[in-house]
Tab-separated table of C-alpha atoms and ligand atoms in Angstrom:
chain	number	residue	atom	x	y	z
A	1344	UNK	CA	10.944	17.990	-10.715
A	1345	UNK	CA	7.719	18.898	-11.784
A	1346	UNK	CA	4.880	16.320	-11.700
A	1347	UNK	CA	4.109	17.071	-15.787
A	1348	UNK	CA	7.575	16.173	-16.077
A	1349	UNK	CA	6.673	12.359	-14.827
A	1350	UNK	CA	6.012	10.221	-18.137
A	1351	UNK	CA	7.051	6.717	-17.129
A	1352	UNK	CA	7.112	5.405	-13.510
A	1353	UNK	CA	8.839	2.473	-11.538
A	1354	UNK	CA	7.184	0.623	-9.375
A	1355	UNK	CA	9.016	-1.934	-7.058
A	1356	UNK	CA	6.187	-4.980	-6.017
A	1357	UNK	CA	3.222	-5.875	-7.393
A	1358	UNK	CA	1.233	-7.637	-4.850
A	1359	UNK	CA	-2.087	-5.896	-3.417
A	1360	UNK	CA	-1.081	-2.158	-3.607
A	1361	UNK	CA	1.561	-2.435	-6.100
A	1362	UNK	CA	-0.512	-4.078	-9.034
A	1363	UNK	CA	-3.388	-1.395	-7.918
A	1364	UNK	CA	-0.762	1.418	-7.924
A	1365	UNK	CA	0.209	0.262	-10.904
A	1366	UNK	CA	-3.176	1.010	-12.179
A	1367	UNK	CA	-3.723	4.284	-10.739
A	1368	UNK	CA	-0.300	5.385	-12.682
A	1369	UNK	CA	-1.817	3.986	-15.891
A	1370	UNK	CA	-5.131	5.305	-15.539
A	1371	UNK	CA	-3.611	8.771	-14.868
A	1372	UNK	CA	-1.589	8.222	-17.967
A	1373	UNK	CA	1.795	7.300	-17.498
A	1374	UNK	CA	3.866	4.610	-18.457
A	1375	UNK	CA	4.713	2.166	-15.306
A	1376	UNK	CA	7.298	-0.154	-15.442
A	1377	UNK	CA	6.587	-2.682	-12.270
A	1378	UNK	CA	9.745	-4.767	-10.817
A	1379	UNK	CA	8.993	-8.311	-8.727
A	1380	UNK	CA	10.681	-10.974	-7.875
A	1381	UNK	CA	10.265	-13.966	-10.554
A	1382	UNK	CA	8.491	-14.417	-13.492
A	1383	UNK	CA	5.572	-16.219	-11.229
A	1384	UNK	CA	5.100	-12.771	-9.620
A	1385	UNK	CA	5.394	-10.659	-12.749
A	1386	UNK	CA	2.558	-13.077	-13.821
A	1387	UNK	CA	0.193	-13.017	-11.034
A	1388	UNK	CA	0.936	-8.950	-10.649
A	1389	UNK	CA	-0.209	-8.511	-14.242
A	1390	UNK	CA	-3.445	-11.009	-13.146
A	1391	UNK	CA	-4.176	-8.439	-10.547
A	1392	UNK	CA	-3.775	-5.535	-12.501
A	1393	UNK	CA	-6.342	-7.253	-15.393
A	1394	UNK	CA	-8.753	-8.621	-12.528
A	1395	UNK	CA	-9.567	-4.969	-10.999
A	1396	UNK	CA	-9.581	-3.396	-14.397
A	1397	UNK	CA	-12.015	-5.812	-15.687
A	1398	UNK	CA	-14.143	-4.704	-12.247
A	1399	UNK	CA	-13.820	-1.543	-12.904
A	1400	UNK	CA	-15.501	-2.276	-16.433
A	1401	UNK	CA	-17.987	-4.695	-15.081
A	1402	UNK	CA	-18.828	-1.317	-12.528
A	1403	UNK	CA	-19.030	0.793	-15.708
A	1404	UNK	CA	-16.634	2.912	-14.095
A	1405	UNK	CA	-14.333	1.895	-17.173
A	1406	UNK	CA	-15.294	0.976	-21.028
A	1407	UNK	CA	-13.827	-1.876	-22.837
A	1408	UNK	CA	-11.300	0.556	-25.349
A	1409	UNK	CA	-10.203	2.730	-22.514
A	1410	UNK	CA	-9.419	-0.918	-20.936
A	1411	UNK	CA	-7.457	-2.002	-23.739
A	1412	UNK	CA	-5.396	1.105	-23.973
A	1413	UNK	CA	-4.360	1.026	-20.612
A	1414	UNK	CA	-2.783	-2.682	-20.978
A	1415	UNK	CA	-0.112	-1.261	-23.039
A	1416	UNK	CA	0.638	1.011	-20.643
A	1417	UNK	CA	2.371	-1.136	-18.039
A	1418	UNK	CA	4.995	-4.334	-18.070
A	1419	UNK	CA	6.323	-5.999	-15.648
A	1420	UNK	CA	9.872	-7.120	-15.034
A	1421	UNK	CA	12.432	-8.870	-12.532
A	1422	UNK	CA	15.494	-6.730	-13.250
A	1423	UNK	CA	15.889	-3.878	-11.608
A	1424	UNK	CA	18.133	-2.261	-14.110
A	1425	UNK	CA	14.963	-2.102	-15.974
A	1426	UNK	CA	14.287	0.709	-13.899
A	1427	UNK	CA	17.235	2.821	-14.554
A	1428	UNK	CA	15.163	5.726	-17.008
A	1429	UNK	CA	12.349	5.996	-14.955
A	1430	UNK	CA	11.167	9.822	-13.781
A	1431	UNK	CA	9.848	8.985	-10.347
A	1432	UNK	CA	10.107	5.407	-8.183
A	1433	UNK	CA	7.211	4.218	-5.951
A	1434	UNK	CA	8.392	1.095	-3.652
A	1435	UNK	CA	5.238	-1.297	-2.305
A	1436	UNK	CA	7.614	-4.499	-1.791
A	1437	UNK	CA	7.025	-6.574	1.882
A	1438	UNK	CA	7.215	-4.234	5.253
A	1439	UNK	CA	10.154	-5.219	5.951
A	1440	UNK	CA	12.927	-2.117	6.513
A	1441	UNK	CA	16.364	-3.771	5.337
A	1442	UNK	CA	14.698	-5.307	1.564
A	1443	UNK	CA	13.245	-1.457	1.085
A	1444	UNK	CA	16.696	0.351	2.451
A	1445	UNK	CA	18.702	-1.934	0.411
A	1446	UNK	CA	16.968	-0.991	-2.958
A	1447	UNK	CA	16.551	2.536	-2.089
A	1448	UNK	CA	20.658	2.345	-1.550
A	1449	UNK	CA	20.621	0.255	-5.252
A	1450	UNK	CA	17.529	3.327	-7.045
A	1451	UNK	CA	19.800	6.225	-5.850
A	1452	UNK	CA	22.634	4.508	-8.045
A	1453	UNK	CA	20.676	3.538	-10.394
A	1454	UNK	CA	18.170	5.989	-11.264
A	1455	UNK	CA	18.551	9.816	-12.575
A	1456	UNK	CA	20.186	11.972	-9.819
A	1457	UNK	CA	16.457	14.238	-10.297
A	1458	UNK	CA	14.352	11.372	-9.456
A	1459	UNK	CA	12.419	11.307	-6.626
A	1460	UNK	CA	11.920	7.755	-4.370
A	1461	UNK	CA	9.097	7.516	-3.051
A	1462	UNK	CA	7.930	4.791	-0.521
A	1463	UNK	CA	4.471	3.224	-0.226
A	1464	UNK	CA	5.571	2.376	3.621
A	1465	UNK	CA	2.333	1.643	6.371
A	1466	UNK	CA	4.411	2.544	8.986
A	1467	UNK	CA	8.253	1.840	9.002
A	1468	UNK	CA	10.717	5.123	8.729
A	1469	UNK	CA	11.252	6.666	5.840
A	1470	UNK	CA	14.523	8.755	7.326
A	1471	UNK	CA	16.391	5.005	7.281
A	1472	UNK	CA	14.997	4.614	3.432
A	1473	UNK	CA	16.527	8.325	2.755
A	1474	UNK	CA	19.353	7.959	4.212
A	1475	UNK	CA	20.781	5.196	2.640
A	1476	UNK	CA	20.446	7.256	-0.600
A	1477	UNK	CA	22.804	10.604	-1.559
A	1478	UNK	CA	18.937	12.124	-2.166
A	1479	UNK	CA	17.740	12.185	1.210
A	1480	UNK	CA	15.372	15.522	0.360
A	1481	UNK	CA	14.367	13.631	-2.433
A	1482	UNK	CA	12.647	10.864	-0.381
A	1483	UNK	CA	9.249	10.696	1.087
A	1484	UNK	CA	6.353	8.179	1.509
A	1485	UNK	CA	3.099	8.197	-0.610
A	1486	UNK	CA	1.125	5.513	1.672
A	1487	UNK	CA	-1.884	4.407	-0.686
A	1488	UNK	CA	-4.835	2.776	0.584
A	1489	UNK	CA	-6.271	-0.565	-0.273
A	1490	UNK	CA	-8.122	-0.826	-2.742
A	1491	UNK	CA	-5.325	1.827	-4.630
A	1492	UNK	CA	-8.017	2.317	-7.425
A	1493	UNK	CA	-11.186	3.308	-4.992
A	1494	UNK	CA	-9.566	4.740	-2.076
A	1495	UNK	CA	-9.200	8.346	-2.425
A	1496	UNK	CA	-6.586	8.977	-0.299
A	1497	UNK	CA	-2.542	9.375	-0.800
A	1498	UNK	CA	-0.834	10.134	2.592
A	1499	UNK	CA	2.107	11.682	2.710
A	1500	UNK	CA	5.226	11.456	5.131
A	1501	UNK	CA	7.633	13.649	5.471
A	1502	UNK	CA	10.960	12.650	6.937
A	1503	UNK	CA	13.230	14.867	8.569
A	1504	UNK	CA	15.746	15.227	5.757
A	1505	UNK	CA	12.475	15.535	3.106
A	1506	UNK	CA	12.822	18.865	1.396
A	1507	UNK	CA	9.481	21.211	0.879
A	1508	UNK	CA	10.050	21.030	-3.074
A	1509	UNK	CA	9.800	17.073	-3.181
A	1510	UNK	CA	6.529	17.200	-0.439
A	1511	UNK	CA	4.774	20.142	-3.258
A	1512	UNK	CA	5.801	17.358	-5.960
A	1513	UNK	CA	3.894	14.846	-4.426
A	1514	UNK	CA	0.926	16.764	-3.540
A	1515	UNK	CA	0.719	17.991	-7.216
A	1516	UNK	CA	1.706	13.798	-8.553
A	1517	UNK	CA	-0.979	12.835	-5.829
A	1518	UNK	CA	-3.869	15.069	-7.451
A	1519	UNK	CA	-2.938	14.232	-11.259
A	1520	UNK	CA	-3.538	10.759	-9.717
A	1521	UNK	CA	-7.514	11.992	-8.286
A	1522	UNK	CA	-5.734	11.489	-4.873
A	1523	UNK	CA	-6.883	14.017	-2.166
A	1524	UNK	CA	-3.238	14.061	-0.125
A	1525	UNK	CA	-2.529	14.936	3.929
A	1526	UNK	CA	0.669	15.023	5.049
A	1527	UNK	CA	1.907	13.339	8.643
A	1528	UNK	CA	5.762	13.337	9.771
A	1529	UNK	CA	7.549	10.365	10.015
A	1530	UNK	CA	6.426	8.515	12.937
A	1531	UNK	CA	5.025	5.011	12.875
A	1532	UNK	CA	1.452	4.432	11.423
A	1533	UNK	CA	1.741	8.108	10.414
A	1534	UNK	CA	-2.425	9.301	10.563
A	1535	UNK	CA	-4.365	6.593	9.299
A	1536	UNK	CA	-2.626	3.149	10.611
A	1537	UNK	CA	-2.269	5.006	13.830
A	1538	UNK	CA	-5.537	5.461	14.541
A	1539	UNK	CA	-6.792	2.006	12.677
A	1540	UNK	CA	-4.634	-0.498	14.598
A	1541	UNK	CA	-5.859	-0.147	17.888
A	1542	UNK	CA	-9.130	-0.164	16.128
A	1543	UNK	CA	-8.581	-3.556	14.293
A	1544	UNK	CA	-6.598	-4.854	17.414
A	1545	UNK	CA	-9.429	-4.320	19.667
A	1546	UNK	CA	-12.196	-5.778	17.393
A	1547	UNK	CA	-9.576	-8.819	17.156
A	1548	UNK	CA	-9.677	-9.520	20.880
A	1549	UNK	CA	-13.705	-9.107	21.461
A	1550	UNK	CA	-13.586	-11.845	18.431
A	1551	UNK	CA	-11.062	-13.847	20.932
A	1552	UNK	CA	-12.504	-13.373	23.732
A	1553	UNK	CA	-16.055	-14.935	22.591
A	1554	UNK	CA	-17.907	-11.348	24.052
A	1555	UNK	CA	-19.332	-11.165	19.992
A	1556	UNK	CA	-19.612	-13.185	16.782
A	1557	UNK	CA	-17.221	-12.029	13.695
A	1558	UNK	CA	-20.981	-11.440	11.970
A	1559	UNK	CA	-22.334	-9.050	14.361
A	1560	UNK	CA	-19.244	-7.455	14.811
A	1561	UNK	CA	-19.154	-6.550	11.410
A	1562	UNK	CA	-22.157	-5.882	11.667
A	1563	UNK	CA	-22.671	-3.636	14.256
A	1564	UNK	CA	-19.839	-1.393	12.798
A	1565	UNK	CA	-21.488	-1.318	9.419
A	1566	UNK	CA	-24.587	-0.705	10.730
A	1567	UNK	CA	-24.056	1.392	13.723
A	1568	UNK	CA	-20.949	3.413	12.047
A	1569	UNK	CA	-21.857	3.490	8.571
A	1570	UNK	CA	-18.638	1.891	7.866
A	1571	UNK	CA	-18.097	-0.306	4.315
A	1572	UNK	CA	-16.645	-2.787	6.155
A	1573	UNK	CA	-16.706	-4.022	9.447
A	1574	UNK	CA	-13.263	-4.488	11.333
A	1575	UNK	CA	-12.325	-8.559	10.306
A	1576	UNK	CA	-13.734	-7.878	7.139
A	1577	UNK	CA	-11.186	-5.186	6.957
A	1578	UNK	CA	-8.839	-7.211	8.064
A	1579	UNK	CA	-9.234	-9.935	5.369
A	1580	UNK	CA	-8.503	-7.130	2.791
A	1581	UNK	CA	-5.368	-5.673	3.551
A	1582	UNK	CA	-4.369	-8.745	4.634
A	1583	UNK	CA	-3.593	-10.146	8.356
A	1584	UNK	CA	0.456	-10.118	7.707
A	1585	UNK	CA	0.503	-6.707	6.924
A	1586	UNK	CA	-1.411	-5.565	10.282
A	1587	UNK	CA	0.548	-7.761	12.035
A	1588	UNK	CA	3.570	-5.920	11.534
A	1589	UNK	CA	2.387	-2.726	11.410
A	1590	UNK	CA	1.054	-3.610	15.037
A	1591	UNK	CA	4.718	-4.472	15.559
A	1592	UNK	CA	6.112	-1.391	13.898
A	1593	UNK	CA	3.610	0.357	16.482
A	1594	UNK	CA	4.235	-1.263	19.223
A	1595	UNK	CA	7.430	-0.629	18.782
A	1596	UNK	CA	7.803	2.617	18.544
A	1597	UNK	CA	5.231	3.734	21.502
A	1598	UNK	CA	5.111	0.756	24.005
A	1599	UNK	CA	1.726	1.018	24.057
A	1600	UNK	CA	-0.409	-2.375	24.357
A	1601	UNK	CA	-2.833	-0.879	21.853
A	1602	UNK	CA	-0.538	-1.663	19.555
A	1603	UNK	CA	0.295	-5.031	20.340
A	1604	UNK	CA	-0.872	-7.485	17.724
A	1605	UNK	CA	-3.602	-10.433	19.999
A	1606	UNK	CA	-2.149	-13.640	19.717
A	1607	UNK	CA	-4.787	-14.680	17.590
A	1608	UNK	CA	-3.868	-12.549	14.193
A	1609	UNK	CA	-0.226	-14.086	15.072
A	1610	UNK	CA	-1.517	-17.426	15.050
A	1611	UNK	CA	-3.926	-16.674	12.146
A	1612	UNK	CA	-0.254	-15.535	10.243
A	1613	UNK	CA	1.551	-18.462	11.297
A	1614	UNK	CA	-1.530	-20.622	9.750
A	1615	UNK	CA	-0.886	-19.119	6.803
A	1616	UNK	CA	-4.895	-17.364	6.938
A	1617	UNK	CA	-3.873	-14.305	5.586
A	1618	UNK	CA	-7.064	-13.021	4.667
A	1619	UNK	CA	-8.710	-13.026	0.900
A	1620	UNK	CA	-5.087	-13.198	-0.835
A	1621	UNK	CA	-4.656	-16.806	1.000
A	1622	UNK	CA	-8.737	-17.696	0.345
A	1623	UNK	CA	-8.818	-17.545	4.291
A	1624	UNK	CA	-9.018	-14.841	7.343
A	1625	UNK	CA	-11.731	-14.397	9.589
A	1626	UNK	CA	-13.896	-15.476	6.295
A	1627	UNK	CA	-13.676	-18.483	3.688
A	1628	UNK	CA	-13.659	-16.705	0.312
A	1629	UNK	CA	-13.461	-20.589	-1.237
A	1630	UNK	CA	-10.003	-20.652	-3.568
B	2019	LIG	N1	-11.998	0.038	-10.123
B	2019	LIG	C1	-12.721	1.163	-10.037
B	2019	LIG	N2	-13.777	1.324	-9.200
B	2019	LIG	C2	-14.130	0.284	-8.433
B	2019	LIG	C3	-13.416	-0.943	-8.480
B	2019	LIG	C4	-12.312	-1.031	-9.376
B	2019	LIG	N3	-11.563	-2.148	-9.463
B	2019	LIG	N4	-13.978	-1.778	-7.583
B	2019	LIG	C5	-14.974	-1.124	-6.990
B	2019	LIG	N5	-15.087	0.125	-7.498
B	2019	LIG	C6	-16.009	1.177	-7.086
B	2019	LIG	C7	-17.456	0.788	-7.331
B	2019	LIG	O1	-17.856	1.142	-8.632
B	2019	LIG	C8	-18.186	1.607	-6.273
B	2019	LIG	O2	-18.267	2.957	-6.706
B	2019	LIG	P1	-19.606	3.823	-6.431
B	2019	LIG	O3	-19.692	3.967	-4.946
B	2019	LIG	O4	-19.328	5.112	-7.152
B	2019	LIG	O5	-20.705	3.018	-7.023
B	2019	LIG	C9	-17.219	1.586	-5.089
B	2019	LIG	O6	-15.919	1.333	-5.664
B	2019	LIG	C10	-17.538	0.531	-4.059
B	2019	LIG	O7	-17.799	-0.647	-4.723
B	2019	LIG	P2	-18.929	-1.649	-4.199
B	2019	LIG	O8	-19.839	-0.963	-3.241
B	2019	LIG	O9	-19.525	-2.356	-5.352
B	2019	LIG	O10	-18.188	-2.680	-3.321
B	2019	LIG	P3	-16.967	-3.461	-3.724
B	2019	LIG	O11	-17.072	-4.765	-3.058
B	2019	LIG	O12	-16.715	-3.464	-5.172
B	2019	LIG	O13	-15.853	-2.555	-3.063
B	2019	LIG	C11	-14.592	-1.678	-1.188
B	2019	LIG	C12	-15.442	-2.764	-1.787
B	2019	LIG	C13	-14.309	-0.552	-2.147
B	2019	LIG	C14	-13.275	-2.348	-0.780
B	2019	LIG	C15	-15.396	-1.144	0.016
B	2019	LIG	O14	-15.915	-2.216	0.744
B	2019	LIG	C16	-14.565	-0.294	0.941
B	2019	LIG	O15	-14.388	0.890	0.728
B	2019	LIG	N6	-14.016	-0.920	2.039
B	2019	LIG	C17	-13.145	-0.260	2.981
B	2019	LIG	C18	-11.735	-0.267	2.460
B	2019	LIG	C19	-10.780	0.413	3.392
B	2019	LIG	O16	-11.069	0.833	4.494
B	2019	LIG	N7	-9.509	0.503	2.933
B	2019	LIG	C20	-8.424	1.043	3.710
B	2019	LIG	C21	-7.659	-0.060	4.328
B	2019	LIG	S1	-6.336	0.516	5.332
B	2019	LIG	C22	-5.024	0.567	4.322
B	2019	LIG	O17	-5.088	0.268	3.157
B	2019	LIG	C23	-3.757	1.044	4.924
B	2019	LIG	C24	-2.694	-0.030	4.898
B	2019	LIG	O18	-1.447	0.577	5.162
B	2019	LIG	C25	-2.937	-1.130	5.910
């Protein structure tokens, strides 16, 4: 498959990276068909999708016809049969491995034997995703970064079975998107969440501990580092959940206590303080 040959795209969630991979495709120009669960998350998915686009106007990094264009370039659904035409499949649903190696099994019967299934994975292994297809070359992860529509990375994981034609396809998809792409093997947190849990973990417990404020934490790494955002703030965004089990994923995989999520960010998860998606994390954003 060649990455010209991509002209409409399935995409399997539309939460936080979904509905901003979503846009990505669109803005690249292809056709993205997005699969969630119920109507209510078709809805709020297409919400997302209009929020950031309407950003990206307000920024002036879009105008109002381009804008318009784009909105018929995506529609949501909740059947997955939906998807059956499609030229290339990116999955963002919940880290959790059996949901994402059950629909990989249902894509590979599904979709056109060609297609390549790719995962948006932060950490979990793609070779148990490939695997339960009859593709497993034809399987690799294209980890996007939050927000999907500023960050200007695509990382890519190859698993063991992944052949070198599907990784050139993504690197050539990944730079029709404006991605710059890196590759890592399949091994939990791949480059990026590897090096960022520990990170987020540590600025978690000096939180916990009472040795700084959340402020001056964030402050001192935006400050002192040059960072965007300091580490909770960071945390807010991609969302407390999500960290949480990638520090499990992590921890998992290298028994190292680096990895291991601090009680608080458990607690904060089973408070439902999610970060901005729940209007509460470290910060109050006031929904
Ligand atoms: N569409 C297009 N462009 C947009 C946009 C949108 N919806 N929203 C913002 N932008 C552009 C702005 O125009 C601006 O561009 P410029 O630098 O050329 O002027 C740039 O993005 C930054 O915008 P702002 O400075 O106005 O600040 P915002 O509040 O709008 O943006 C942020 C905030 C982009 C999120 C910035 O704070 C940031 O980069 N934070 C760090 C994010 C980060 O580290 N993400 C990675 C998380 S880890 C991850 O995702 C992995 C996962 O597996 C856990």
């Amino acid at each position: 498959m060649n990455p010209d040959d991509v002209k409409t795209v399935g995409v399997l969630g539309c939460g936080i990276m979904g509905s901003g991979i979503v846009e990505v495709l669109a803005k690249a120009g292809s056709d993205v068909i997005y699969l969630e669960r119920d109507d209510a998350r078709v809805e709020r998915g297409q919400g997302a999708i209009e929020k950031s686009l309407q950003k990206a106007v307000t920024k002036g990094k879009l105008d109002e016809s381009a804008r318009d264009e784009l909105r018929g370039r995506f529609k949501g659904t909740t059947n997955l049969d939906d998807l059956a035409g499609v030229d290339l499949v990116i999955e963002a649903v919940t880290e959790d491995l059996p949901t994402k190696v059950d629909l990989f099994s249902r894509l590979d019967e599904l979709t056109k034997p060609e297609v390549i299934l790719a995962s948006n994975t932060s950490s979990l292994p793609l070779v148990q995703m490939a695997t339960a297809t009859k593709r497993p070359d034809k399987v690799i992860g294209m980890h996007f970064f939050n927000p999907p529509p500023v960050m200007k990375l695509l990382e890519l994981v190859k698993a063991l079975t992944t052949s070198d034609e599907t990784v050139e396809f993504a690197k050539g998809f990944g730079e029709k998107l404006g991605k710059t792409t890196v590759l890592a093997k399949d091994r939990a947190g791949f480059i990026v969440n590897l090096l960022l849990t520990s990170y987020l973990n540590a600025a978690v417990k000096m939180y916990e501990e009472g040795f700084a404020s959340k402020e001056d934490i964030d402050t001192a790494i935006k400050l002192g580092l040059g960072h965007p955002m300091g580490p909770l703030e960071l945390l807010d965004l991609i969302g407390i959940d999500t960290m949480l089990s990638v520090g499990e994923v992590l921890y998992d995989e290298f028994k190292s206590q680096e990895f291991a999520p601090p009680p608080l960010a458990r607690r904060m998860v089973q408070a439902g303080y999610l970060g901005r998606k729940t209007g509460k994390g470290f910060y109050d954003y006031g929904q």
